[in-house]
């Protein structure tokens, strides 16, 4: 291997480490915010119903803003776009705790979600490009790093809440640290730029048709994920009459299963391919759903939730990877898939609650089981766009490169 090839391989490894750090930082913001929601509710003096309304605004903001990410990357280049968008996202962590009432909380959460969604698209597009150039799967482990960051942020937030720290101070310090880490990490990502004669993408555009089919698979996975995260503890408490501690442990176990499966998922994908991996995951998730709805004992139900987490863990990373290789504008396709999955995450908790009110939580998780079967049926669309061969040279800051 020539010295130049070795140098290029080292740059790709640095780029992979850099984008993995970006994913971790992104997840840490989410974890930091989630743990202080009770403080924010008390500070604003809003009811549980009003809090539920406010918590819909991050997903709304993300869905509205994500189509803009492609235009931002085209205008400023991949590295500068990610640097700016990630900094806006980490700094937006300070806003919700400053809100004095419901209206301002909704506005700040809209901004929080918008910056989250745009940086999410930018970092996934860069992750797909690194994966293509390395010619091996890395998207699952990147999303595993996001889950790891969320767990770290949650742990720090739990400690801050336990110590009675004002969330405004906690989030100010967390935002400062994460902004610095994010800016440092962005120095190492690929600096891809559009060709000088390339037309800019539209600021807003409907997702391409390829993204709709891929997004449908992601929808099934995120619905099962959101339902399990938000309702597993309630299910064990209300259906199986467990203690609050055991019920909460089921949610933690589900999240840990997801994180571990994503961190280990790339080797499985490289060995068996995206389609077989997702089909097998769908079978595992469906089996987990069956265990949940038929469980006579909490331990069996917890095993069912663990299987659900294991089964859906790698689907979203593979959906983003497939979208990024499905057409001439990867960022637009990724934005389309992300919009669909964000929508699924938005409606899943309320849909489970609505079905439970009309029937029971058992029936609600019967619906989750059916959607898990959809992964088996729809996995074939993730075959779209096999990974391209690794590039010989990583573009530098001045050279035009593939549009993300």
Coordinates of C-alpha atoms in Angstrom, one line a residue, residues 59 115 135 372 393:
X59 CA -40.9 17.1 16.6
X115 CA -31.9 22.8 15.2
X135 CA -16.9 0.4 2.2
X372 CA -42.9 -5.2 13.8
X393 CA -8.9 10.5 -1.9

